[in-house]
Amino acid sequence: MRTYTPKPGDVTKNWYVIDATDVVLGRLATQVAALLRGKHKPTFAPHVDNGDFVIVINADKVALTGSKREQKLAYRHSGYPGGLKATTYAELLAKRPERAVEKAVRGMLPKNSLGRAQLSKLKVYAGADHPHSAQKPQTFEITQVAQ
């Protein structure tokens, strides 16, 4: 019996909306990364982009456990020697909460052209509004243990 490999034209891509209010950042990122990769589908193949589009709303209300909000650092580099910048997650969530969610999800995707294509299907918004209502996204509930 031959192994089934999905062709890019055979893949159907759905749209999901995830509300990040009071959801732990790491648990949110694992669910989003699995949806972006398509690991929830029976036709999953690690070399094919058969994942779905994911819209994350209320990124500014995401939770961090323990003292990570004040102690954990988010790094970025300008590309020049000595250009490493570090900010705490408290500052990052205050200024650019979308970047905190994107950074967490990016670390859980493959580090190649396939991972970059999958990351482009992630849309993160700080507030509750998003401009993708024409795609009729379904709500995706993240079930987790209360903190």
PDB file of C-alpha atoms in Angstrom:
ATOM      1  CA  MET A   1       0.000   0.000   0.000  1.00  0.00           C
ATOM      2  CA  ARG A   2       1.291   3.445  -0.895  1.00  0.00           C
ATOM      3  CA  THR A   3       1.601   6.325   1.545  1.00  0.00           C
ATOM      4  CA  TYR A   4      -0.895   9.102   0.910  1.00  0.00           C
ATOM      5  CA  THR A   5       0.655  12.514   0.391  1.00  0.00           C
ATOM      6  CA  PRO A   6      -1.713  15.469   0.187  1.00  0.00           C
ATOM      7  CA  LYS A   7      -1.217  17.788  -2.761  1.00  0.00           C
ATOM      8  CA  PRO A   8      -1.349  21.551  -2.086  1.00  0.00           C
ATOM      9  CA  GLY A   9      -4.486  21.812  -4.241  1.00  0.00           C
ATOM     10  CA  ASP A  10      -6.319  19.106  -2.265  1.00  0.00           C
ATOM     11  CA  VAL A  11      -5.975  20.894   1.074  1.00  0.00           C
ATOM     12  CA  THR A  12      -8.961  22.792   2.468  1.00  0.00           C
ATOM     13  CA  LYS A  13      -8.035  25.626   4.803  1.00  0.00           C
ATOM     14  CA  ASN A  14     -10.453  26.717   7.526  1.00  0.00           C
ATOM     15  CA  TRP A  15     -10.400  29.893   9.604  1.00  0.00           C
ATOM     16  CA  TYR A  16     -10.418  29.794  13.409  1.00  0.00           C
ATOM     17  CA  VAL A  17     -10.760  32.568  15.992  1.00  0.00           C
ATOM     18  CA  ILE A  18      -9.132  32.087  19.392  1.00  0.00           C
ATOM     19  CA  ASP A  19      -9.843  34.405  22.309  1.00  0.00           C
ATOM     20  CA  ALA A  20      -6.628  34.754  24.324  1.00  0.00           C
ATOM     21  CA  THR A  21      -8.254  36.288  27.401  1.00  0.00           C
ATOM     22  CA  ASP A  22      -6.689  34.726  30.546  1.00  0.00           C
ATOM     23  CA  VAL A  23      -5.068  31.897  28.566  1.00  0.00           C
ATOM     24  CA  VAL A  24      -1.467  31.048  29.457  1.00  0.00           C
ATOM     25  CA  LEU A  25       0.840  32.152  26.632  1.00  0.00           C
ATOM     26  CA  GLY A  26       2.628  28.811  26.182  1.00  0.00           C
ATOM     27  CA  ARG A  27      -0.590  26.800  26.117  1.00  0.00           C
ATOM     28  CA  LEU A  28      -2.077  29.212  23.615  1.00  0.00           C
ATOM     29  CA  ALA A  29       1.019  28.960  21.411  1.00  0.00           C
ATOM     30  CA  THR A  30       0.976  25.153  21.333  1.00  0.00           C
ATOM     31  CA  GLN A  31      -2.664  25.055  20.244  1.00  0.00           C
ATOM     32  CA  VAL A  32      -2.096  27.737  17.594  1.00  0.00           C
ATOM     33  CA  ALA A  33       1.041  26.022  16.269  1.00  0.00           C
ATOM     34  CA  ALA A  34      -0.800  22.701  15.957  1.00  0.00           C
ATOM     35  CA  LEU A  35      -3.613  24.388  13.997  1.00  0.00           C
ATOM     36  CA  LEU A  36      -1.159  26.217  11.733  1.00  0.00           C
ATOM     37  CA  ARG A  37       0.725  22.997  10.967  1.00  0.00           C
ATOM     38  CA  GLY A  38      -2.460  20.968  10.406  1.00  0.00           C
ATOM     39  CA  LYS A  39      -1.669  18.322  13.021  1.00  0.00           C
ATOM     40  CA  HIS A  40      -5.366  18.033  13.884  1.00  0.00           C
ATOM     41  CA  LYS A  41      -6.226  16.760  10.393  1.00  0.00           C
ATOM     42  CA  PRO A  42      -6.097  13.112   9.319  1.00  0.00           C
ATOM     43  CA  THR A  43      -4.185  14.140   6.180  1.00  0.00           C
ATOM     44  CA  PHE A  44      -1.260  15.644   8.133  1.00  0.00           C
ATOM     45  CA  ALA A  45       2.117  15.405   6.465  1.00  0.00           C
ATOM     46  CA  PRO A  46       5.152  17.170   7.950  1.00  0.00           C
ATOM     47  CA  HIS A  47       6.372  18.405   4.552  1.00  0.00           C
ATOM     48  CA  VAL A  48       3.072  19.908   3.310  1.00  0.00           C
ATOM     49  CA  ASP A  49       1.424  23.124   4.462  1.00  0.00           C
ATOM     50  CA  ASN A  50      -2.081  21.804   5.129  1.00  0.00           C
ATOM     51  CA  GLY A  51      -2.798  23.864   8.234  1.00  0.00           C
ATOM     52  CA  ASP A  52      -5.540  26.388   8.829  1.00  0.00           C
ATOM     53  CA  PHE A  53      -5.677  30.153   9.271  1.00  0.00           C
ATOM     54  CA  VAL A  54      -5.756  31.285  12.902  1.00  0.00           C
ATOM     55  CA  ILE A  55      -6.944  34.642  14.249  1.00  0.00           C
ATOM     56  CA  VAL A  56      -5.939  35.428  17.837  1.00  0.00           C
ATOM     57  CA  ILE A  57      -7.883  38.249  19.486  1.00  0.00           C
ATOM     58  CA  ASN A  58      -7.358  39.943  22.858  1.00  0.00           C
ATOM     59  CA  ALA A  59      -3.623  39.296  22.792  1.00  0.00           C
ATOM     60  CA  ASP A  60      -3.136  42.035  25.370  1.00  0.00           C
ATOM     61  CA  LYS A  61      -5.049  39.950  27.951  1.00  0.00           C
ATOM     62  CA  VAL A  62      -2.851  36.843  27.693  1.00  0.00           C
ATOM     63  CA  ALA A  63      -1.599  35.388  30.990  1.00  0.00           C
ATOM     64  CA  LEU A  64       1.932  34.555  32.094  1.00  0.00           C
ATOM     65  CA  THR A  65       2.453  32.281  35.090  1.00  0.00           C
ATOM     66  CA  GLY A  66       4.690  32.996  38.031  1.00  0.00           C
ATOM     67  CA  SER A  67       6.923  36.051  37.766  1.00  0.00           C
ATOM     68  CA  LYS A  68       7.576  35.682  34.039  1.00  0.00           C
ATOM     69  CA  ARG A  69       5.852  38.969  33.284  1.00  0.00           C
ATOM     70  CA  GLU A  70       8.582  40.904  35.134  1.00  0.00           C
ATOM     71  CA  GLN A  71      11.589  38.575  34.793  1.00  0.00           C
ATOM     72  CA  LYS A  72      11.366  36.863  31.387  1.00  0.00           C
ATOM     73  CA  LEU A  73      13.096  38.782  28.597  1.00  0.00           C
ATOM     74  CA  ALA A  74      12.205  38.999  24.932  1.00  0.00           C
ATOM     75  CA  TYR A  75      15.231  39.478  22.689  1.00  0.00           C
ATOM     76  CA  ARG A  76      15.568  41.016  19.238  1.00  0.00           C
ATOM     77  CA  HIS A  77      18.622  41.866  17.173  1.00  0.00           C
ATOM     78  CA  SER A  78      19.163  44.753  14.777  1.00  0.00           C
ATOM     79  CA  GLY A  79      21.609  42.800  12.626  1.00  0.00           C
ATOM     80  CA  TYR A  80      24.561  44.997  13.561  1.00  0.00           C
ATOM     81  CA  PRO A  81      27.352  44.028  15.969  1.00  0.00           C
ATOM     82  CA  GLY A  82      26.246  44.722  19.520  1.00  0.00           C
ATOM     83  CA  GLY A  83      22.654  45.192  18.370  1.00  0.00           C
ATOM     84  CA  LEU A  84      20.994  42.818  20.824  1.00  0.00           C
ATOM     85  CA  LYS A  85      18.031  44.421  22.585  1.00  0.00           C
ATOM     86  CA  ALA A  86      16.146  42.921  25.527  1.00  0.00           C
ATOM     87  CA  THR A  87      12.762  43.937  26.931  1.00  0.00           C
ATOM     88  CA  THR A  88      10.672  42.379  29.668  1.00  0.00           C
ATOM     89  CA  TYR A  89       7.386  40.768  28.794  1.00  0.00           C
ATOM     90  CA  ALA A  90       5.580  43.405  30.869  1.00  0.00           C
ATOM     91  CA  GLU A  91       6.891  46.118  28.524  1.00  0.00           C
ATOM     92  CA  LEU A  92       6.295  43.967  25.442  1.00  0.00           C
ATOM     93  CA  LEU A  93       2.683  43.225  26.398  1.00  0.00           C
ATOM     94  CA  ALA A  94       2.096  46.909  27.132  1.00  0.00           C
ATOM     95  CA  LYS A  95       3.540  48.168  23.827  1.00  0.00           C
ATOM     96  CA  ARG A  96       3.198  45.337  21.271  1.00  0.00           C
ATOM     97  CA  PRO A  97       1.121  42.398  22.616  1.00  0.00           C
ATOM     98  CA  GLU A  98       0.831  40.928  19.112  1.00  0.00           C
ATOM     99  CA  ARG A  99       4.581  40.439  18.992  1.00  0.00           C
ATOM    100  CA  ALA A 100       4.605  38.393  22.211  1.00  0.00           C
ATOM    101  CA  VAL A 101       2.110  35.888  20.798  1.00  0.00           C
ATOM    102  CA  GLU A 102       3.831  35.753  17.400  1.00  0.00           C
ATOM    103  CA  LYS A 103       7.205  35.175  19.080  1.00  0.00           C
ATOM    104  CA  ALA A 104       5.836  32.274  21.129  1.00  0.00           C
ATOM    105  CA  VAL A 105       4.204  30.627  18.113  1.00  0.00           C
ATOM    106  CA  ARG A 106       7.252  31.167  15.880  1.00  0.00           C
ATOM    107  CA  GLY A 107       9.386  29.178  18.297  1.00  0.00           C
ATOM    108  CA  MET A 108       7.076  26.173  17.926  1.00  0.00           C
ATOM    109  CA  LEU A 109       7.064  26.038  14.121  1.00  0.00           C
ATOM    110  CA  PRO A 110       9.723  24.555  11.825  1.00  0.00           C
ATOM    111  CA  LYS A 111      12.713  26.799  11.163  1.00  0.00           C
ATOM    112  CA  ASN A 112      12.548  26.676   7.347  1.00  0.00           C
ATOM    113  CA  SER A 113      10.511  28.034   4.434  1.00  0.00           C
ATOM    114  CA  LEU A 114       7.568  25.815   5.378  1.00  0.00           C
ATOM    115  CA  GLY A 115       7.490  27.300   8.886  1.00  0.00           C
ATOM    116  CA  ARG A 116       7.583  30.827   7.473  1.00  0.00           C
ATOM    117  CA  ALA A 117       4.654  30.004   5.182  1.00  0.00           C
ATOM    118  CA  GLN A 118       2.709  28.575   8.115  1.00  0.00           C
ATOM    119  CA  LEU A 119       3.443  31.632  10.261  1.00  0.00           C
ATOM    120  CA  SER A 120       2.019  33.905   7.566  1.00  0.00           C
ATOM    121  CA  LYS A 121      -1.402  32.326   8.232  1.00  0.00           C
ATOM    122  CA  LEU A 122      -1.378  33.662  11.802  1.00  0.00           C
ATOM    123  CA  LYS A 123      -3.236  36.927  12.423  1.00  0.00           C
ATOM    124  CA  VAL A 124      -2.886  38.440  15.911  1.00  0.00           C
ATOM    125  CA  TYR A 125      -4.828  41.439  17.216  1.00  0.00           C
ATOM    126  CA  ALA A 126      -4.562  43.192  20.582  1.00  0.00           C
ATOM    127  CA  GLY A 127      -8.267  43.997  20.833  1.00  0.00           C
ATOM    128  CA  ALA A 128     -11.467  42.066  20.240  1.00  0.00           C
ATOM    129  CA  ASP A 129     -12.003  43.329  16.670  1.00  0.00           C
ATOM    130  CA  HIS A 130     -10.560  41.771  13.524  1.00  0.00           C
ATOM    131  CA  PRO A 131     -11.120  42.481   9.810  1.00  0.00           C
ATOM    132  CA  HIS A 132     -11.601  38.823   8.785  1.00  0.00           C
ATOM    133  CA  SER A 133     -15.339  38.427   9.311  1.00  0.00           C
ATOM    134  CA  ALA A 134     -15.862  37.799   5.568  1.00  0.00           C
ATOM    135  CA  GLN A 135     -14.006  34.477   5.907  1.00  0.00           C
ATOM    136  CA  LYS A 136     -16.627  33.269   8.443  1.00  0.00           C
ATOM    137  CA  PRO A 137     -14.138  32.016  11.044  1.00  0.00           C
ATOM    138  CA  GLN A 138     -15.162  29.370  13.561  1.00  0.00           C
ATOM    139  CA  THR A 139     -14.460  29.860  17.251  1.00  0.00           C
ATOM    140  CA  PHE A 140     -11.863  27.508  18.728  1.00  0.00           C
ATOM    141  CA  GLU A 141     -12.108  26.959  22.470  1.00  0.00           C
ATOM    142  CA  ILE A 142      -8.957  26.281  24.459  1.00  0.00           C
ATOM    143  CA  THR A 143      -9.782  24.131  27.469  1.00  0.00           C
ATOM    144  CA  GLN A 144      -7.283  24.462  30.273  1.00  0.00           C
ATOM    145  CA  VAL A 145      -7.101  24.020  33.990  1.00  0.00           C
ATOM    146  CA  ALA A 146      -7.898  27.201  35.888  1.00  0.00           C
ATOM    147  CA  GLN A 147      -4.875  28.956  37.361  1.00  0.00           C
TER     148      GLN A 147
END
